């Protein structure tokens, strides 16, 4: 575009007739005056340069002292990161996290969708848990996803949550080279209440009473182990002998204690959704082998206890399963267990299937490799015996194989 | 929200009264049964009367600071509304002049010959709504790139998708 | 016969001194600027259309990102507009907290603006670091109160999101003790400095007679000698309870605007002291308990404006009775203050352009929305 289409050329040498002079009326100012700022000239040539230099030298002199107090204006203040970190105020908000009760492992979230609705960039997605037998919604959340890379940390989700389940974290060290790991799933979002209490004691103290009261009411409406954080499932089951049937018990046995809990970086590579928050100590470092080892451990447990796998997989949306109360199904499960014991020595094929079926819950997101596997044997009624037995047999075989492999490493 | 009691007429009433006496042909009287969304108590003038009304407002009434020209798209009623907001350097509330033009032919005389401050406001209204300002010597897009087709803030412009080419696509 | 030609050069959009992605197409004859045309749109995010898709409350964090330097001021203007539209009242203590935050923002902004302007003049990072030093202390206060340093998202309809913690006022008092020394030091470093004078006196003059025709507001208008400050001209919130002066310039050049900003920092400090004295106790409540955040205002329109550190920031909202705005317009001061840029720069040298731009104090988040 050429410049001669540009508008009027206004010269300020005189006031052109087209411009209206709008100096009058004069502004009326109450409780103050209009003060004309004082323009100064330097007293002597070069004087102000020396004065400015004086300020700089003054600061240089005082910079050898460490700043202790906000009223000091000269001094040095250095925080040697990463060995030291600046303390953050309680209200500091970075990304959201979900809370679960330390003692019982119950998540405070009831999937009420308030945070999903209020989120301005719409980065929260969740699925409500359903009772595996009746199919009715249960006040628990089965899957919860937050896209950390688009979250603007506005804090609205934490503000509107009626159950104090989602809170703002203080962790700002979230850099990662793996972009997909910034889509964080529930297991990566969960932290114990003790963690939140340590970072924001006053806020939690205000919210604690009502949050626990509501949690008690919700726990009554949650059957079996629905609504228990994956990090705590094993512990809780051991403590309460809830029974078996956790197809997605492919979570680590060690509960996540305090502070730097599963950070988003190592959190959700697609294949390891189920293996989140692993206690890294006793596992091999190579990812595939680690995954295999985890699966082996779980399958070994399952083979020992003989999960009622058909019934568990009959609730594809629930992350937890149940020992079916239906007699026929239970009988079938026991038969399957026996079959598996018999079949333990046979050669195997297709290792990926059973573990995949366990880990593929209601993940609506494209966690491709896992969900490739077809959902496991269907309903509690159907031809249970053969399928269950076959499945159990395969599992036992793999368990044995993988356990042996893990032992080698 | 000033706490000083204001006994003088509000700028709106002052304007209406003055225009009624001095420039009566510029005022638009609205019918009483307008739909709620486009009902307004503000002064509405004819679009082509703007070059008369605005110098009157600036010189005679003393409201010389043009603060804002806002364009609103009332798509169900088929009109664009331009809200001109003036303030007086002496202080006080705003004086609002509204202009309504049909959506099919949104032509409004430009204020640029009178007030250089209207330049960027009018370019923005053109770029985002497609309102043509007659007499603006340099009516170009300001935010979108020059080859862009379509007017993004119109209500019939899609809010999703990549298919922005063409008006009302 | 050797003829000369005029050269068209781009300054920006990638440029360290253009205060964001801002492009200026200049036509130069040698070193003298013959014409300057600003080109915007590089940061255009269609904020206004986005606001029609979000509810009124969901828009609040997006207003933070308009003038990202002064997020509290944007929040204030938006909250005022929605409260005007929906008829929501604000309790006393909340008003005091709001004004406290906004005045702290003003100090923040002017310290940064002066620092950046002098940085652009070539004094590199030393005065900038002095300016930013106060910013850091105030940003720590914001972090304590709202949770974030810049994108505060602190205001709600009817008040603020949470009350100030107990350690806020003592820390603020300590800061105010140190404040005059900070400002005096910044001024002493620069006020009579010959280099600064040579580069800013008589540069970029906006004469008094035409300043208002351009629609400019804020320190640019006051630097030209017109004492129009919205906090005095049409007091909103509780500004009519405080004593403070309005600094004006006499010539309208860059030096005047620089001095006006330094003086406004002092006046903001004065207001803050009065706030601390008059602050009602905590029983006042930090938000109107009857105010619904998922507000559905009645059909109508409202315009509310504040004296943001850069000028008049206004929000024009049209409601159709639903939970989302029908029309949401931002009157951005930086955008309108750029109107006279071309005319102010004509006849000066290329190096002066950057200084003049710095004295207008723009932020592209606002200009482009």
PDB file of C-alpha atoms in Angstrom, chain A residues 179-364:
ATOM      1  CA  UNK A 179       4.437 -33.103  25.065  1.00  0.00           C
ATOM      2  CA  UNK A 180       1.914 -35.865  25.429  1.00  0.00           C
ATOM      3  CA  UNK A 181       2.781 -36.201  29.076  1.00  0.00           C
ATOM      4  CA  UNK A 182       1.248 -32.799  29.630  1.00  0.00           C
ATOM      5  CA  UNK A 183      -2.168 -34.364  29.243  1.00  0.00           C
ATOM      6  CA  UNK A 184      -2.355 -35.579  32.792  1.00  0.00           C
ATOM      7  CA  UNK A 185      -4.722 -38.326  33.869  1.00  0.00           C
ATOM      8  CA  UNK A 186      -6.266 -38.937  37.233  1.00  0.00           C
ATOM      9  CA  UNK A 187      -3.462 -40.946  38.722  1.00  0.00           C
ATOM     10  CA  UNK A 188      -1.017 -38.209  37.836  1.00  0.00           C
ATOM     11  CA  UNK A 189      -3.277 -35.567  39.311  1.00  0.00           C
ATOM     12  CA  UNK A 190      -3.958 -37.230  42.638  1.00  0.00           C
ATOM     13  CA  UNK A 191      -2.162 -36.078  45.753  1.00  0.00           C
ATOM     14  CA  UNK A 192      -2.839 -36.957  49.364  1.00  0.00           C
ATOM     15  CA  UNK A 193      -4.525 -34.381  51.523  1.00  0.00           C
ATOM     16  CA  UNK A 194      -1.408 -34.266  53.661  1.00  0.00           C
ATOM     17  CA  UNK A 195       0.488 -32.851  50.697  1.00  0.00           C
ATOM     18  CA  UNK A 196      -2.009 -30.091  50.179  1.00  0.00           C
ATOM     19  CA  UNK A 197      -2.042 -29.413  53.874  1.00  0.00           C
ATOM     20  CA  UNK A 198       1.698 -28.967  53.815  1.00  0.00           C
ATOM     21  CA  UNK A 199       1.599 -26.406  51.046  1.00  0.00           C
ATOM     22  CA  UNK A 200      -1.525 -24.502  52.064  1.00  0.00           C
ATOM     23  CA  UNK A 201      -2.254 -25.091  55.755  1.00  0.00           C
ATOM     24  CA  UNK A 202      -4.547 -22.135  56.337  1.00  0.00           C
ATOM     25  CA  UNK A 203      -6.702 -22.814  53.318  1.00  0.00           C
ATOM     26  CA  UNK A 204      -7.031 -26.458  54.178  1.00  0.00           C
ATOM     27  CA  UNK A 205      -7.816 -25.691  57.792  1.00  0.00           C
ATOM     28  CA  UNK A 206     -10.781 -23.623  56.678  1.00  0.00           C
ATOM     29  CA  UNK A 207     -12.025 -26.242  54.278  1.00  0.00           C
ATOM     30  CA  UNK A 208     -11.213 -29.400  56.185  1.00  0.00           C
ATOM     31  CA  UNK A 209     -14.298 -29.852  58.281  1.00  0.00           C
ATOM     32  CA  UNK A 210     -16.828 -29.466  55.525  1.00  0.00           C
ATOM     33  CA  UNK A 211     -14.735 -31.426  53.050  1.00  0.00           C
ATOM     34  CA  UNK A 212     -14.555 -34.442  55.323  1.00  0.00           C
ATOM     35  CA  UNK A 213     -18.199 -34.249  56.190  1.00  0.00           C
ATOM     36  CA  UNK A 214     -19.106 -34.373  52.541  1.00  0.00           C
ATOM     37  CA  UNK A 215     -16.602 -37.142  51.950  1.00  0.00           C
ATOM     38  CA  UNK A 216     -18.221 -39.277  54.632  1.00  0.00           C
ATOM     39  CA  UNK A 217     -21.566 -38.851  52.982  1.00  0.00           C
ATOM     40  CA  UNK A 218     -20.139 -39.742  49.613  1.00  0.00           C
ATOM     41  CA  UNK A 219     -18.238 -42.758  50.847  1.00  0.00           C
ATOM     42  CA  UNK A 220     -21.483 -44.366  51.882  1.00  0.00           C
ATOM     43  CA  UNK A 221     -22.731 -44.117  48.338  1.00  0.00           C
ATOM     44  CA  UNK A 222     -19.644 -45.615  46.779  1.00  0.00           C
ATOM     45  CA  UNK A 223     -19.811 -49.402  46.489  1.00  0.00           C
ATOM     46  CA  UNK A 224     -16.750 -51.464  47.256  1.00  0.00           C
ATOM     47  CA  UNK A 225     -13.587 -49.817  46.116  1.00  0.00           C
ATOM     48  CA  UNK A 226     -14.914 -47.302  43.635  1.00  0.00           C
ATOM     49  CA  UNK A 227     -13.498 -43.906  44.333  1.00  0.00           C
ATOM     50  CA  UNK A 228     -10.286 -45.055  45.918  1.00  0.00           C
ATOM     51  CA  UNK A 229      -7.119 -43.576  44.543  1.00  0.00           C
ATOM     52  CA  UNK A 230      -5.055 -45.996  42.486  1.00  0.00           C
ATOM     53  CA  UNK A 231      -2.067 -45.164  44.621  1.00  0.00           C
ATOM     54  CA  UNK A 232      -3.843 -46.546  47.662  1.00  0.00           C
ATOM     55  CA  UNK A 233      -5.792 -49.439  46.255  1.00  0.00           C
ATOM     56  CA  UNK A 234      -3.446 -52.185  47.360  1.00  0.00           C
ATOM     57  CA  UNK A 235      -3.006 -50.768  50.786  1.00  0.00           C
ATOM     58  CA  UNK A 236      -6.696 -50.313  51.329  1.00  0.00           C
ATOM     59  CA  UNK A 237      -7.523 -53.747  50.094  1.00  0.00           C
ATOM     60  CA  UNK A 238      -4.962 -55.295  52.340  1.00  0.00           C
ATOM     61  CA  UNK A 239      -6.248 -53.319  55.271  1.00  0.00           C
ATOM     62  CA  UNK A 240      -9.910 -53.966  54.729  1.00  0.00           C
ATOM     63  CA  UNK A 241      -9.801 -57.239  52.883  1.00  0.00           C
ATOM     64  CA  UNK A 242     -12.101 -55.811  50.289  1.00  0.00           C
ATOM     65  CA  UNK A 243     -11.558 -58.861  48.250  1.00  0.00           C
ATOM     66  CA  UNK A 244     -10.131 -59.132  44.818  1.00  0.00           C
ATOM     67  CA  UNK A 245     -11.036 -58.092  41.393  1.00  0.00           C
ATOM     68  CA  UNK A 246      -9.042 -55.127  40.356  1.00  0.00           C
ATOM     69  CA  UNK A 247      -8.391 -55.316  36.683  1.00  0.00           C
ATOM     70  CA  UNK A 248      -6.719 -52.013  36.868  1.00  0.00           C
ATOM     71  CA  UNK A 249      -4.682 -52.864  39.891  1.00  0.00           C
ATOM     72  CA  UNK A 250      -1.765 -52.381  37.637  1.00  0.00           C
ATOM     73  CA  UNK A 251      -0.824 -49.563  39.955  1.00  0.00           C
ATOM     74  CA  UNK A 252       2.088 -49.608  42.308  1.00  0.00           C
ATOM     75  CA  UNK A 253       1.608 -51.037  45.732  1.00  0.00           C
ATOM     76  CA  UNK A 254       3.383 -48.217  47.523  1.00  0.00           C
ATOM     77  CA  UNK A 255       1.153 -45.268  48.316  1.00  0.00           C
ATOM     78  CA  UNK A 256       2.408 -41.885  47.322  1.00  0.00           C
ATOM     79  CA  UNK A 257       3.286 -40.140  50.531  1.00  0.00           C
ATOM     80  CA  UNK A 258       4.039 -36.464  50.722  1.00  0.00           C
ATOM     81  CA  UNK A 259       5.529 -33.851  48.485  1.00  0.00           C
ATOM     82  CA  UNK A 260       7.082 -34.412  45.138  1.00  0.00           C
ATOM     83  CA  UNK A 261       4.643 -37.014  44.142  1.00  0.00           C
ATOM     84  CA  UNK A 262       4.148 -38.260  40.603  1.00  0.00           C
ATOM     85  CA  UNK A 263       5.178 -35.276  38.629  1.00  0.00           C
ATOM     86  CA  UNK A 264       3.631 -34.746  35.300  1.00  0.00           C
ATOM     87  CA  UNK A 265       6.807 -35.517  33.462  1.00  0.00           C
ATOM     88  CA  UNK A 266       6.981 -39.143  34.294  1.00  0.00           C
ATOM     89  CA  UNK A 267       3.263 -39.372  34.621  1.00  0.00           C
ATOM     90  CA  UNK A 268       1.378 -40.440  31.624  1.00  0.00           C
ATOM     91  CA  UNK A 269       3.226 -41.846  28.739  1.00  0.00           C
ATOM     92  CA  UNK A 270       0.410 -43.616  27.037  1.00  0.00           C
ATOM     93  CA  UNK A 271       1.607 -47.078  27.730  1.00  0.00           C
ATOM     94  CA  UNK A 272       2.245 -46.498  31.368  1.00  0.00           C
ATOM     95  CA  UNK A 273      -1.053 -44.988  32.397  1.00  0.00           C
ATOM     96  CA  UNK A 274      -1.625 -47.911  34.583  1.00  0.00           C
ATOM     97  CA  UNK A 275       1.874 -47.875  35.907  1.00  0.00           C
ATOM     98  CA  UNK A 276       1.806 -44.331  37.209  1.00  0.00           C
ATOM     99  CA  UNK A 277       3.425 -43.290  40.431  1.00  0.00           C
ATOM    100  CA  UNK A 278       5.459 -46.380  40.547  1.00  0.00           C
ATOM    101  CA  UNK A 279       7.849 -46.908  43.357  1.00  0.00           C
ATOM    102  CA  UNK A 280      10.837 -47.023  41.156  1.00  0.00           C
ATOM    103  CA  UNK A 281      13.142 -48.811  43.474  1.00  0.00           C
ATOM    104  CA  UNK A 282      12.533 -52.412  42.718  1.00  0.00           C
ATOM    105  CA  UNK A 283      11.793 -52.148  39.039  1.00  0.00           C
ATOM    106  CA  UNK A 284      14.123 -52.300  36.098  1.00  0.00           C
ATOM    107  CA  UNK A 285      14.789 -48.981  34.470  1.00  0.00           C
ATOM    108  CA  UNK A 286      14.086 -49.913  30.891  1.00  0.00           C
ATOM    109  CA  UNK A 287      10.539 -48.891  30.219  1.00  0.00           C
ATOM    110  CA  UNK A 288       9.307 -51.907  28.385  1.00  0.00           C
ATOM    111  CA  UNK A 289      10.841 -54.225  30.834  1.00  0.00           C
ATOM    112  CA  UNK A 290       9.470 -52.192  33.659  1.00  0.00           C
ATOM    113  CA  UNK A 291       6.027 -52.367  32.245  1.00  0.00           C
ATOM    114  CA  UNK A 292       6.353 -56.033  31.780  1.00  0.00           C
ATOM    115  CA  UNK A 293       7.589 -56.457  35.297  1.00  0.00           C
ATOM    116  CA  UNK A 294       4.690 -54.499  36.686  1.00  0.00           C
ATOM    117  CA  UNK A 295       2.271 -56.521  34.707  1.00  0.00           C
ATOM    118  CA  UNK A 296       3.947 -59.674  35.836  1.00  0.00           C
ATOM    119  CA  UNK A 297       3.643 -58.679  39.418  1.00  0.00           C
ATOM    120  CA  UNK A 298      -0.009 -57.929  39.017  1.00  0.00           C
ATOM    121  CA  UNK A 299      -0.750 -60.971  37.068  1.00  0.00           C
ATOM    122  CA  UNK A 300       1.028 -63.053  39.598  1.00  0.00           C
ATOM    123  CA  UNK A 301      -1.185 -61.625  42.251  1.00  0.00           C
ATOM    124  CA  UNK A 302      -4.188 -62.170  40.115  1.00  0.00           C
ATOM    125  CA  UNK A 303      -3.228 -65.666  39.265  1.00  0.00           C
ATOM    126  CA  UNK A 304      -2.837 -66.366  42.933  1.00  0.00           C
ATOM    127  CA  UNK A 305      -6.108 -64.828  43.980  1.00  0.00           C
ATOM    128  CA  UNK A 306      -7.829 -65.584  40.720  1.00  0.00           C
ATOM    129  CA  UNK A 307      -9.715 -62.449  39.949  1.00  0.00           C
ATOM    130  CA  UNK A 308     -13.233 -62.734  38.708  1.00  0.00           C
ATOM    131  CA  UNK A 309     -12.055 -61.327  35.456  1.00  0.00           C
ATOM    132  CA  UNK A 310     -15.230 -61.699  33.473  1.00  0.00           C
ATOM    133  CA  UNK A 311     -17.228 -59.726  35.952  1.00  0.00           C
ATOM    134  CA  UNK A 312     -14.576 -57.078  36.334  1.00  0.00           C
ATOM    135  CA  UNK A 313     -14.329 -56.482  32.662  1.00  0.00           C
ATOM    136  CA  UNK A 314     -18.065 -56.365  32.458  1.00  0.00           C
ATOM    137  CA  UNK A 315     -17.803 -52.865  33.862  1.00  0.00           C
ATOM    138  CA  UNK A 316     -15.753 -51.249  31.155  1.00  0.00           C
ATOM    139  CA  UNK A 317     -16.146 -47.780  32.541  1.00  0.00           C
ATOM    140  CA  UNK A 318     -15.291 -48.529  36.116  1.00  0.00           C
ATOM    141  CA  UNK A 319     -11.696 -48.583  37.112  1.00  0.00           C
ATOM    142  CA  UNK A 320     -12.522 -51.087  39.790  1.00  0.00           C
ATOM    143  CA  UNK A 321     -14.237 -54.380  39.625  1.00  0.00           C
ATOM    144  CA  UNK A 322     -15.996 -56.575  42.090  1.00  0.00           C
ATOM    145  CA  UNK A 323     -16.174 -60.146  43.011  1.00  0.00           C
ATOM    146  CA  UNK A 324     -19.466 -61.001  41.446  1.00  0.00           C
ATOM    147  CA  UNK A 325     -22.104 -61.895  43.913  1.00  0.00           C
ATOM    148  CA  UNK A 326     -23.799 -63.905  41.304  1.00  0.00           C
ATOM    149  CA  UNK A 327     -23.324 -67.518  42.200  1.00  0.00           C
ATOM    150  CA  UNK A 328     -22.843 -68.822  38.738  1.00  0.00           C
ATOM    151  CA  UNK A 329     -20.180 -66.291  38.016  1.00  0.00           C
ATOM    152  CA  UNK A 330     -18.376 -67.129  41.221  1.00  0.00           C
ATOM    153  CA  UNK A 331     -18.446 -70.746  40.454  1.00  0.00           C
ATOM    154  CA  UNK A 332     -17.060 -70.010  37.066  1.00  0.00           C
ATOM    155  CA  UNK A 333     -14.327 -67.974  38.578  1.00  0.00           C
ATOM    156  CA  UNK A 334     -13.297 -70.777  40.882  1.00  0.00           C
ATOM    157  CA  UNK A 335     -13.294 -73.193  37.995  1.00  0.00           C
ATOM    158  CA  UNK A 336     -11.174 -70.809  36.030  1.00  0.00           C
ATOM    159  CA  UNK A 337      -8.708 -70.635  38.854  1.00  0.00           C
ATOM    160  CA  UNK A 338      -8.328 -74.350  38.891  1.00  0.00           C
ATOM    161  CA  UNK A 339      -7.939 -74.461  35.166  1.00  0.00           C
ATOM    162  CA  UNK A 340      -5.261 -71.854  35.344  1.00  0.00           C
ATOM    163  CA  UNK A 341      -3.371 -73.867  37.888  1.00  0.00           C
ATOM    164  CA  UNK A 342      -3.492 -76.784  35.553  1.00  0.00           C
ATOM    165  CA  UNK A 343      -2.571 -74.752  32.540  1.00  0.00           C
ATOM    166  CA  UNK A 344       0.335 -73.010  34.141  1.00  0.00           C
ATOM    167  CA  UNK A 345       2.937 -75.084  32.395  1.00  0.00           C
ATOM    168  CA  UNK A 346       1.736 -74.728  28.836  1.00  0.00           C
ATOM    169  CA  UNK A 347       3.259 -72.595  26.094  1.00  0.00           C
ATOM    170  CA  UNK A 348       1.737 -69.194  25.465  1.00  0.00           C
ATOM    171  CA  UNK A 349       0.789 -66.859  22.718  1.00  0.00           C
ATOM    172  CA  UNK A 350      -0.287 -63.300  22.511  1.00  0.00           C
ATOM    173  CA  UNK A 351       1.037 -61.822  25.711  1.00  0.00           C
ATOM    174  CA  UNK A 352      -0.331 -58.367  25.370  1.00  0.00           C
ATOM    175  CA  UNK A 353      -3.986 -59.076  25.609  1.00  0.00           C
ATOM    176  CA  UNK A 354      -4.818 -59.662  29.238  1.00  0.00           C
ATOM    177  CA  UNK A 355      -2.775 -56.817  30.585  1.00  0.00           C
ATOM    178  CA  UNK A 356      -4.138 -54.517  27.986  1.00  0.00           C
ATOM    179  CA  UNK A 357      -7.633 -55.399  28.883  1.00  0.00           C
ATOM    180  CA  UNK A 358      -6.927 -54.555  32.427  1.00  0.00           C
ATOM    181  CA  UNK A 359      -5.435 -51.212  31.713  1.00  0.00           C
ATOM    182  CA  UNK A 360      -7.931 -50.142  29.121  1.00  0.00           C
ATOM    183  CA  UNK A 361     -10.609 -48.599  31.246  1.00  0.00           C
ATOM    184  CA  UNK A 362     -12.799 -45.681  30.395  1.00  0.00           C
ATOM    185  CA  UNK A 363     -10.037 -43.731  28.830  1.00  0.00           C
ATOM    186  CA  UNK A 364     -11.733 -41.631  26.271  1.00  0.00           C
TER     187      UNK A 364
END
